[in-house]
Coordinates of C-alpha atoms in Angstrom, one line a residue:
M1 CA 9.4 -2.7 27.6
Q2 CA 9.3 1.1 27.1
M3 CA 7.8 3.0 24.2
Q4 CA 11.3 3.9 22.9
S5 CA 12.2 0.3 22.5
I6 CA 8.9 -0.3 20.8
S7 CA 9.8 2.5 18.3
G8 CA 13.1 0.7 17.7
I9 CA 11.2 -2.4 16.7
I10 CA 8.8 -0.4 14.5
T11 CA 11.4 1.7 12.7
Q12 CA 14.8 0.3 11.8
I13 CA 17.6 2.2 10.1
H14 CA 20.0 0.6 7.6
T15 CA 22.9 1.7 5.5
T16 CA 22.7 1.0 1.8
S17 CA 25.7 -0.2 -0.3
G18 CA 26.7 -0.4 -4.0
E19 CA 26.6 2.5 -6.5
K20 CA 24.3 4.8 -4.6
P21 CA 22.5 7.8 -6.2
P22 CA 24.2 11.1 -5.4
P23 CA 22.1 13.7 -3.6
L24 CA 19.4 14.7 -6.0
V25 CA 16.7 17.4 -6.5
G26 CA 13.4 16.4 -8.1
A27 CA 14.1 12.8 -8.9
S28 CA 11.3 10.3 -9.1
V29 CA 11.3 7.4 -6.6
T30 CA 9.2 4.4 -7.6
V31 CA 8.7 0.9 -6.1
V32 CA 8.0 -2.2 -8.2
D33 CA 7.9 -5.5 -6.3
D34 CA 11.1 -5.6 -4.2
R35 CA 13.0 -2.9 -6.2
V36 CA 13.2 0.9 -5.9
F37 CA 13.8 2.8 -9.1
V38 CA 15.3 6.3 -8.8
F39 CA 15.2 8.2 -12.1
A40 CA 16.7 11.6 -13.3
G41 CA 16.8 14.6 -11.0
R42 CA 19.2 17.5 -10.7
L43 CA 22.6 16.9 -9.1
V44 CA 23.1 19.1 -6.0
T45 CA 26.9 19.5 -6.5
S46 CA 26.9 20.7 -10.1
R47 CA 23.2 21.7 -10.6
K48 CA 23.3 19.5 -13.7
M49 CA 20.2 17.5 -14.7
T50 CA 20.6 13.8 -15.3
N51 CA 18.7 10.9 -16.9
Y52 CA 20.3 8.1 -14.9
M53 CA 18.4 5.2 -13.5
Y54 CA 19.5 3.8 -10.1
V55 CA 18.0 0.5 -8.8
L56 CA 17.9 -0.6 -5.1
N57 CA 17.2 -4.2 -4.2
L58 CA 15.2 -4.0 -1.0
N59 CA 16.3 -7.5 0.0
T60 CA 20.0 -6.9 -0.2
L61 CA 19.9 -3.1 0.2
E62 CA 22.4 -2.8 -2.6
W63 CA 22.2 -0.1 -5.3
E64 CA 23.3 -0.3 -8.9
R65 CA 23.3 2.3 -11.6
H66 CA 21.4 0.7 -14.5
I67 CA 23.0 0.9 -18.0
P68 CA 20.4 0.1 -20.6
P69 CA 21.2 -2.9 -22.8
P70 CA 22.0 -2.4 -26.5
D71 CA 18.4 -3.3 -27.6
S72 CA 16.9 -0.6 -25.4
G73 CA 15.5 2.7 -26.8
K74 CA 17.1 6.0 -25.7
P75 CA 16.4 7.1 -22.1
P76 CA 14.2 10.2 -21.7
K77 CA 16.0 13.6 -21.8
P78 CA 17.5 14.8 -18.5
R79 CA 14.9 16.4 -16.3
Y80 CA 13.6 16.9 -12.8
F81 CA 10.2 17.3 -11.0
H82 CA 8.7 14.9 -13.6
S83 CA 6.3 12.1 -12.7
A84 CA 6.8 8.3 -12.7
N85 CA 3.9 5.9 -12.3
V86 CA 3.7 2.1 -12.2
H87 CA 1.3 0.4 -14.6
K88 CA 1.7 -3.4 -14.8
N89 CA 5.4 -4.0 -15.5
L90 CA 6.0 -0.4 -16.8
I91 CA 7.1 2.8 -15.2
V92 CA 5.5 5.7 -17.2
V93 CA 7.5 8.9 -17.1
F94 CA 5.8 12.2 -18.0
G95 CA 6.8 15.9 -18.2
G96 CA 9.2 17.7 -15.9
M97 CA 11.6 20.5 -16.4
G98 CA 14.5 20.0 -18.8
Y99 CA 17.0 21.8 -20.9
S100 CA 16.2 24.0 -23.9
R101 CA 18.5 25.3 -26.6
I102 CA 16.3 28.3 -27.4
S103 CA 15.2 29.8 -24.1
T104 CA 17.2 32.6 -22.5
D105 CA 17.7 30.6 -19.3
G106 CA 18.3 27.3 -21.0
L107 CA 15.3 25.7 -19.4
C108 CA 12.0 24.4 -20.7
V109 CA 9.0 22.3 -19.4
L110 CA 8.3 19.0 -21.1
D111 CA 5.2 17.1 -22.2
D112 CA 6.7 13.8 -23.5
I113 CA 5.9 10.2 -22.5
S114 CA 8.6 7.5 -22.0
V115 CA 8.2 4.0 -20.7
F116 CA 10.6 1.8 -18.7
D117 CA 10.0 -1.9 -18.8
V118 CA 11.1 -3.4 -15.4
E119 CA 11.2 -6.9 -16.8
T120 CA 13.5 -6.2 -19.8
M121 CA 15.0 -3.2 -18.1
T122 CA 14.7 -1.3 -21.4
W123 CA 13.3 2.1 -22.4
R124 CA 10.9 2.9 -25.2
R125 CA 9.0 5.9 -26.3
P126 CA 5.4 5.1 -27.4
T127 CA 3.9 6.9 -30.3
V128 CA 1.4 9.4 -28.9
E129 CA -0.6 11.1 -31.6
P130 CA -1.3 14.9 -31.3
S131 CA -4.6 15.5 -29.6
L132 CA -6.9 18.3 -28.3
F133 CA -6.8 16.5 -25.0
A134 CA -3.0 16.5 -24.7
P135 CA -1.6 18.4 -21.6
R136 CA 0.4 21.5 -21.8
P137 CA 4.1 21.1 -20.9
R138 CA 4.5 21.2 -17.1
Y139 CA 6.6 20.2 -14.1
A140 CA 5.9 19.5 -10.4
H141 CA 2.5 18.1 -11.3
L142 CA 0.5 15.2 -9.8
S143 CA -0.2 12.0 -11.5
T144 CA -1.7 8.6 -10.8
V145 CA -2.9 5.5 -12.7
A146 CA -6.7 4.7 -12.5
D147 CA -8.4 2.0 -14.5
G148 CA -5.5 1.6 -17.0
K149 CA -5.2 5.3 -17.6
L150 CA -2.6 7.9 -16.5
V151 CA -4.3 10.9 -14.9
V152 CA -2.2 14.1 -14.9
I153 CA -3.4 16.8 -12.5
G154 CA -2.2 20.4 -12.2
G155 CA 1.5 21.3 -12.1
Q156 CA 3.3 24.5 -13.2
D157 CA 4.4 26.0 -16.4
I158 CA 7.8 27.6 -17.2
N159 CA 6.7 30.8 -15.5
N160 CA 5.7 28.9 -12.3
G161 CA 2.0 29.5 -13.0
Y162 CA -0.3 26.8 -11.9
L163 CA -2.0 24.8 -14.7
G164 CA -5.7 24.2 -14.0
E165 CA -6.5 21.0 -15.9
I166 CA -6.8 17.3 -15.7
N167 CA -5.6 15.2 -18.6
V168 CA -6.1 11.5 -19.2
L169 CA -3.8 9.2 -21.2
D170 CA -5.1 5.7 -22.2
L171 CA -2.1 3.4 -21.4
T172 CA -3.3 0.7 -23.9
T173 CA -3.8 2.9 -27.0
W174 CA -1.4 5.6 -25.9
E175 CA -3.9 8.4 -26.7
W176 CA -4.8 11.4 -24.7
V177 CA -8.5 10.7 -24.4
H178 CA -10.0 13.4 -22.0
A179 CA -9.2 16.8 -20.6
K180 CA -11.0 18.9 -18.0
S181 CA -10.4 22.3 -16.4
F182 CA -9.6 22.2 -12.7
D183 CA -9.3 25.4 -10.8
N184 CA -7.5 24.0 -7.7
Q185 CA -3.8 24.9 -7.5
A186 CA -2.5 21.4 -7.4
G187 CA 1.2 20.6 -7.4
A188 CA 4.0 18.5 -6.0
Y189 CA 5.0 21.2 -3.4
R190 CA 1.7 20.9 -1.5
S191 CA -0.5 18.1 -2.8
I192 CA -0.8 14.4 -3.4
A193 CA -3.1 12.4 -5.7
I194 CA -3.7 8.7 -5.1
T195 CA -6.1 6.2 -6.7
N196 CA -8.6 4.5 -4.3
P197 CA -7.3 1.0 -3.6
P198 CA -9.2 -1.9 -5.1
G199 CA -12.1 -3.1 -2.9
A200 CA -11.8 -0.2 -0.5
Q201 CA -15.0 1.4 0.7
L202 CA -15.6 5.1 0.0
P203 CA -16.1 7.3 3.0
V204 CA -19.3 7.0 5.0
V205 CA -20.5 10.5 5.5
V206 CA -22.7 10.9 8.6
G207 CA -25.6 13.3 8.5
E208 CA -28.3 14.4 6.2
T209 CA -26.3 17.2 4.6
S210 CA -25.0 16.2 1.2
N211 CA -21.4 16.7 0.3
K212 CA -20.7 19.9 -1.7
T213 CA -20.4 18.7 -5.2
Y214 CA -18.3 20.3 -8.0
D215 CA -17.9 19.7 -11.6
A216 CA -14.4 19.2 -12.8
A217 CA -13.9 23.0 -13.3
G218 CA -14.5 23.4 -9.5
S219 CA -17.8 25.2 -9.7
N220 CA -20.7 24.4 -7.4
N221 CA -23.2 21.9 -8.8
N222 CA -26.3 22.0 -6.6
N223 CA -28.2 19.6 -8.9
M224 CA -25.8 16.7 -8.1
Q225 CA -26.8 14.6 -5.1
S226 CA -24.4 11.8 -5.5
S227 CA -24.0 9.1 -2.8
P228 CA -20.3 8.7 -1.9
H229 CA -20.7 5.0 -2.6
T230 CA -22.3 5.3 -6.0
A231 CA -20.9 8.5 -7.6
G232 CA -19.3 7.8 -10.9
S233 CA -17.7 4.5 -12.0
G234 CA -14.2 3.1 -11.9
S235 CA -11.6 3.9 -9.3
P236 CA -11.9 7.4 -7.6
I237 CA -8.8 9.5 -6.9
Y238 CA -8.1 11.1 -3.5
M239 CA -6.4 14.5 -3.7
Y240 CA -5.1 15.9 -0.5
T241 CA -3.7 19.5 -0.4
N242 CA -2.1 21.4 2.5
Y243 CA -1.0 25.1 2.3
N244 CA -0.6 28.2 4.4
F245 CA 1.9 26.4 6.6
A246 CA 1.9 29.0 9.4
D247 CA -1.8 28.3 10.0
V248 CA -2.2 25.1 8.0
K249 CA -5.2 24.6 5.7
R250 CA -6.1 21.1 4.7
E251 CA -8.3 20.0 1.7
L252 CA -9.5 16.6 0.6
Q253 CA -11.2 16.1 -2.7
V254 CA -12.4 12.9 -4.3
I255 CA -12.4 12.8 -8.1
F256 CA -15.0 10.4 -9.3
S257 CA -14.8 8.8 -12.8
P258 CA -11.4 10.4 -13.2
S259 CA -10.6 8.6 -16.4
G260 CA -13.9 9.4 -18.1
A261 CA -15.5 12.5 -19.7
S262 CA -18.0 12.8 -16.8
S263 CA -15.5 13.2 -14.0
M264 CA -16.6 15.2 -11.1
V265 CA -15.1 16.4 -7.8
E266 CA -16.6 16.1 -4.3
D267 CA -15.2 18.0 -1.4
Y268 CA -14.7 15.9 1.8
S269 CA -12.5 18.5 3.6
M270 CA -15.0 19.2 6.3
Y271 CA -15.4 15.5 7.2
M272 CA -11.7 14.9 8.1
T273 CA -11.3 14.4 11.8
G274 CA -8.8 12.9 14.3
A275 CA -7.4 13.4 17.8
A276 CA -4.5 15.1 16.0
M277 CA -4.3 16.4 12.4
P278 CA -1.3 16.5 10.1
P279 CA 0.8 19.6 10.2
G280 CA 1.9 21.3 7.1
I281 CA 3.8 18.7 5.0
R282 CA 6.1 20.1 2.3
F283 CA 6.7 18.1 -0.9
P284 CA 4.3 15.3 0.4
S285 CA 4.2 11.8 -1.0
G286 CA 1.0 9.7 -0.8
F287 CA 0.1 6.0 -1.1
T288 CA -2.7 3.7 -0.2
L289 CA -2.4 0.5 1.8
G290 CA -5.5 -1.5 2.9
H291 CA -8.2 1.0 3.8
H292 CA -5.7 3.8 4.6
L293 CA -4.1 6.7 2.8
I294 CA -0.5 7.3 3.8
L295 CA 0.8 10.9 3.8
A296 CA 4.5 11.6 4.4
G297 CA 6.9 14.4 3.9
T298 CA 9.0 17.2 5.5
Y299 CA 7.6 19.1 8.5
L300 CA 9.4 22.3 9.3
S301 CA 8.5 24.7 12.2
P302 CA 10.6 27.0 14.4
Q303 CA 10.4 24.3 17.1
A304 CA 10.9 21.1 15.1
Q305 CA 12.2 19.8 11.8
A306 CA 11.4 16.2 11.0
F307 CA 10.1 13.7 8.5
S308 CA 6.4 13.1 9.4
I309 CA 4.1 10.2 8.5
W310 CA 0.3 10.2 8.9
A311 CA -2.5 7.8 8.0
L312 CA -6.1 8.6 7.0
D313 CA -8.7 5.9 7.5
L314 CA -10.5 6.0 4.2
E315 CA -13.8 4.7 5.6
T316 CA -14.1 7.1 8.5
L317 CA -11.8 9.9 7.3
T318 CA -10.0 9.9 10.6
W319 CA -6.3 10.9 10.8
S320 CA -3.7 9.2 13.0
R321 CA 0.0 9.8 13.4
I322 CA 2.5 7.1 12.7
E323 CA 4.6 7.4 15.9
T324 CA 8.2 6.5 15.1
G325 CA 9.8 7.9 18.3
S326 CA 12.8 10.1 17.8
V327 CA 14.2 8.3 14.7
F328 CA 13.2 11.0 12.2
G329 CA 13.9 13.9 14.6
Q330 CA 17.7 13.5 13.9
G331 CA 19.5 13.6 10.6
S332 CA 18.0 14.5 7.2
W333 CA 15.2 12.2 6.1
N334 CA 13.8 13.4 2.8
R335 CA 11.6 11.0 0.8
G336 CA 9.3 8.1 1.6
V337 CA 7.9 5.3 -0.6
L338 CA 5.6 2.4 0.2
H339 CA 6.8 -1.3 0.0
S340 CA 3.3 -2.8 0.0
G341 CA 4.5 -6.4 -0.2
T342 CA 5.9 -6.2 3.3
N343 CA 3.5 -3.5 4.7
R344 CA 6.5 -1.3 5.3
F345 CA 7.2 2.4 4.6
V346 CA 10.7 3.1 3.3
V347 CA 12.3 6.5 4.1
F348 CA 15.5 7.6 2.4
G349 CA 17.9 10.1 3.9
N350 CA 21.2 10.6 5.7
S351 CA 21.2 10.2 9.5
N352 CA 24.2 12.5 9.8
R353 CA 23.1 15.5 7.8
S354 CA 20.9 18.6 8.6
L355 CA 17.3 18.4 7.4
L356 CA 16.8 22.1 7.3
E357 CA 20.0 22.7 5.2
D358 CA 19.0 19.9 2.8
Y359 CA 15.4 21.1 2.5
N360 CA 16.6 24.6 1.5
H361 CA 18.4 22.9 -1.4
R362 CA 15.4 20.5 -2.0
Q363 CA 18.0 17.8 -1.6
V364 CA 17.1 14.1 -1.3
N365 CA 19.8 11.7 0.1
F366 CA 20.0 7.9 -0.5
D367 CA 22.8 6.9 1.8
H368 CA 20.5 5.4 4.6
L369 CA 17.0 4.1 4.7
A370 CA 14.6 3.4 7.5
F371 CA 11.9 0.7 7.4
V372 CA 8.7 1.6 9.2
D373 CA 6.4 -1.3 10.0
L374 CA 2.9 0.0 9.2
E375 CA 1.2 -3.2 10.3
A376 CA 2.1 -2.3 13.9
F377 CA -0.3 0.6 13.4
G378 CA -3.1 -1.6 11.9
I379 CA -2.2 -0.6 8.4
Y380 CA -1.5 -3.5 6.0
N381 CA -2.6 -5.3 2.8
L382 CA -6.0 -6.8 3.4
P383 CA -6.6 -10.5 2.6
Q384 CA -7.8 -10.9 -1.0
T385 CA -11.1 -12.7 -1.9
T386 CA -10.3 -16.1 -3.3
C387 CA -13.8 -17.3 -4.1
S388 CA -17.4 -16.0 -4.1
V389 CA -19.7 -16.0 -1.2
L390 CA -21.8 -18.7 -3.0
A391 CA -18.7 -20.9 -3.3
Q392 CA -18.0 -20.5 0.4
E393 CA -21.5 -21.5 1.3
M394 CA -21.2 -24.5 -1.1
G395 CA -18.1 -25.5 0.8
L396 CA -19.9 -25.5 4.1
N397 CA -22.8 -27.5 2.6
L398 CA -20.3 -30.0 1.2
L399 CA -18.9 -30.5 4.7
R400 CA -22.4 -31.5 5.8
E401 CA -22.7 -34.1 3.0
T402 CA -21.6 -37.1 5.1
A403 CA -22.4 -39.5 2.2
I404 CA -19.2 -38.4 0.4
N405 CA -17.0 -38.4 3.5
D406 CA -14.5 -41.2 4.0
F407 CA -12.5 -40.0 7.0
R408 CA -13.0 -38.9 10.6
I409 CA -11.1 -36.5 12.8
F410 CA -11.3 -37.0 16.5
T411 CA -11.0 -34.0 18.9
S412 CA -9.6 -33.9 22.4
E413 CA -13.1 -34.6 23.8
N414 CA -13.2 -37.6 21.5
Q415 CA -15.9 -36.0 19.3
S416 CA -15.6 -36.9 15.6
I417 CA -15.9 -34.8 12.5
S418 CA -16.6 -36.5 9.2
V419 CA -14.6 -35.2 6.3
N420 CA -13.6 -36.0 2.7
S421 CA -9.9 -37.0 2.6
S422 CA -9.4 -35.8 -1.0
I423 CA -10.6 -32.3 -0.2
L424 CA -8.4 -32.1 2.9
S425 CA -5.4 -33.4 0.9
Q426 CA -5.8 -30.7 -1.7
R427 CA -6.0 -27.9 0.9
W428 CA -3.8 -29.1 3.8
P429 CA -0.2 -30.1 2.9
Y430 CA 0.3 -31.8 6.3
F431 CA -2.8 -34.0 5.8
Q432 CA -1.6 -34.8 2.2
E433 CA 1.7 -36.1 3.6
L434 CA -0.2 -38.2 6.1
M435 CA -2.4 -39.7 3.4
K436 CA 0.7 -40.7 1.3
T437 CA 1.6 -43.1 4.1
N438 CA -2.0 -44.2 4.7
L439 CA -2.6 -45.7 1.3
C440 CA -2.4 -49.4 0.4
P441 CA -2.6 -50.8 -3.1
N442 CA -5.9 -51.8 -4.5
D443 CA -6.0 -55.6 -5.5
D444 CA -8.2 -54.7 -8.4
D445 CA -6.5 -55.3 -11.8
N446 CA -7.7 -51.9 -13.0
E447 CA -4.6 -49.6 -12.7
S448 CA -6.8 -46.5 -12.3
A449 CA -8.6 -48.0 -9.3
T450 CA -8.7 -45.7 -6.2
P451 CA -6.2 -46.8 -3.5
I452 CA -7.6 -48.0 -0.2
L453 CA -7.0 -46.1 3.1
R454 CA -5.3 -48.2 5.8
T455 CA -6.8 -46.0 8.5
H456 CA -10.0 -43.9 8.3
S457 CA -9.4 -41.6 11.2
M458 CA -6.9 -39.4 13.0
S459 CA -6.8 -37.5 16.3
L460 CA -6.0 -33.8 16.9
P461 CA -5.3 -32.7 20.4
Y462 CA -7.6 -29.7 20.2
P463 CA -11.2 -29.0 21.4
Y464 CA -14.1 -29.5 19.0
P465 CA -14.8 -25.8 18.3
V466 CA -11.1 -25.3 17.2
V467 CA -11.0 -28.4 15.0
I468 CA -14.4 -27.7 13.3
A469 CA -13.2 -24.1 12.7
L470 CA -10.0 -25.4 11.0
V471 CA -12.0 -27.8 8.9
Q472 CA -14.5 -25.1 7.8
F473 CA -11.6 -23.0 6.7
L474 CA -10.1 -25.9 4.7
Y475 CA -13.5 -26.4 2.9
T476 CA -14.1 -22.7 2.2
D477 CA -10.6 -21.0 2.1
N478 CA -12.1 -18.3 4.3
L479 CA -13.2 -17.5 7.9
L480 CA -17.0 -16.9 7.7
T481 CA -18.8 -18.5 10.6
A482 CA -19.5 -16.7 13.9
Q483 CA -17.7 -19.4 15.8
Q484 CA -14.5 -18.9 13.8
Y485 CA -14.5 -15.2 14.8
Q486 CA -14.5 -15.8 18.6
P487 CA -11.2 -14.4 19.9
S488 CA -10.2 -17.7 21.6
I489 CA -10.9 -19.7 18.4
L490 CA -9.0 -17.2 16.2
S491 CA -5.9 -17.3 18.5
Q492 CA -5.9 -21.1 18.1
L493 CA -6.4 -20.9 14.4
L494 CA -3.4 -18.5 14.1
L495 CA -1.2 -21.0 16.1
L496 CA -2.4 -23.9 13.9
A497 CA -1.6 -21.8 10.8
D498 CA 1.9 -21.3 12.1
M499 CA 2.3 -24.9 13.1
Y500 CA 1.0 -26.4 9.9
N501 CA 2.4 -23.7 7.6
L502 CA -1.0 -22.5 6.2
P503 CA -0.2 -19.0 4.8
R504 CA -3.8 -18.2 3.8
L505 CA -5.1 -19.1 7.3
R506 CA -2.3 -17.1 8.9
E507 CA -3.3 -14.0 6.9
L508 CA -7.0 -14.4 7.6
A509 CA -6.5 -15.0 11.4
T510 CA -4.0 -12.2 11.7
H511 CA -6.3 -9.8 10.0
A512 CA -9.3 -10.8 12.1
L513 CA -7.3 -10.4 15.3
H514 CA -6.2 -6.9 14.2
Q515 CA -9.8 -6.1 13.6
M516 CA -11.0 -7.2 17.1
L517 CA -7.9 -5.8 19.0
N518 CA -9.0 -3.8 22.0
M519 CA -8.0 -3.3 25.6
S520 CA -9.8 -6.5 26.7
T521 CA -8.5 -8.8 23.9
A522 CA -4.9 -7.3 23.9
P523 CA -3.3 -9.8 26.3
L524 CA -4.7 -12.8 24.4
V525 CA -3.7 -11.3 21.1
F526 CA -0.2 -10.4 22.4
E527 CA 0.5 -13.9 23.6
T528 CA -0.9 -15.5 20.4
A529 CA 1.2 -13.2 18.2
A530 CA 4.3 -13.9 20.2
L531 CA 3.9 -17.7 19.8
S532 CA 3.1 -17.5 16.1
H533 CA 5.9 -15.1 15.2
Q534 CA 3.5 -12.2 14.1
T535 CA 5.7 -9.4 15.4
S536 CA 3.7 -6.5 14.0
L537 CA 0.5 -7.8 15.6
Q538 CA 2.4 -8.4 18.8
V539 CA 3.8 -4.9 18.9
R540 CA 0.3 -3.4 18.2
A541 CA -1.2 -5.4 21.1
L542 CA 1.6 -4.4 23.4
K543 CA 1.0 -0.7 22.6
M544 CA -2.7 -1.3 23.4
M545 CA -1.8 -2.9 26.8
I546 CA 0.5 0.0 27.7
A547 CA -2.2 2.5 26.8
A548 CA -4.7 0.6 29.0
K549 CA -2.2 0.6 31.9
K550 CA -1.7 4.4 31.6
M551 CA -5.5 4.9 31.5
I552 CA -5.9 2.9 34.7
Q553 CA -3.1 4.8 36.4
Q554 CA -4.7 8.1 35.4
Q555 CA -8.1 7.0 36.8
Q556 CA -6.5 6.1 40.1

């Protein structure tokens, strides 16, 4: 299998159907669950701004233009280069450029808030009281949701001047609660702002030299010696900026306590590394998935015009390119969004148009979309914690309490493992079905008496280390012992998860195999992934094997 065919597995192009959005400038594109919401924007054909909402079902790839029901509030005014952020079941729309009846050019910038409820599919405009912390009207700004608050950063005024401030809106009380000056020129043309994903580690900075620390105004603060792991509280915001595209400059700031009055900014630019670094990305979009930041957008140079996707490991600040082959080197691919539920990146465009021509009009097309499998690059949703470490240890201790066990599992070596049938029935559907046929009525007159087991044992055709690892998982809902993390054991656990339909075990074993994938384990991981239908893991292992073969050939 050649790399081109691997790219064809990783990136797949589809044609959408239904009432597609027309080509738009400055529309917002937002994903909630399995739907994409495209709102407002300026029509390319007539240069008229709209306030239409288009919805794409990512399962059927069918568009529809949404007409609000009679009980809905009025949609926001027509606009473009506004922001739209997801908070729970709401899409929060702020600002943008719209129409004015009093200005000479008929345009104005906006500072209003509107909310779209994705469950009721209705609009409403919350009452936001005047405040000293309210932002000035703006467009082409950055925004993200952190700790239940909308954080608005930068943007431009009606005269295209950059606005140096951060404003915070409480999404429960609908009050502007904080405002800070911020001297960086941040805007949609060159920057992204993304909230640190829950549970993700902050970067580990190597060396004795502390990060340069700034207050929110951007001035040097030599008195602040904050550890990157403890600075501030709440969810930090990553802000990446690139500019001077002929000789690209890259900046990475982390805004700590962004939703509080004590927010501060630390500069991590000098710590970014990688075998290759992102080129200048115009109108970038940014997302987080697992422990990675995803950067995507239009790359233009005299030699190449393409849609480019990059990933930054948030623990090591190492960049890597998402290699998609030649797919985005042809046609006009304009805008990408993350579908986190499937670990895929969705790129909208038109495979028959010219990227350079469309970029010159700032045009985004929605006729075609490409799904990029990010898990094939080791980027995916990490397994969630289902119980505390103490609860996991209690599960292992419970397994050792033979006094409460009433059942035995025999391994292929005829070794036995003592278990409690009730615990296994609750955690293992296959075992539960077996127990239904293994019960006989109790002769006791008491109707609530416990049924009697006909058989107190079963055999599994697997070695003892594999069976005990499975049972330990069933008792703890986790993989936590050293034995469970041996590659050969993990591969068997993944096969058992597929055979017995245990989604949690499948997720944990797949994640663990991703983590330990290297040139020596790649053949085992490839075979296991193929047998258990884990295509993304299989492709990643195959790429590792091809890289190993090339390395050996070069050494020879």
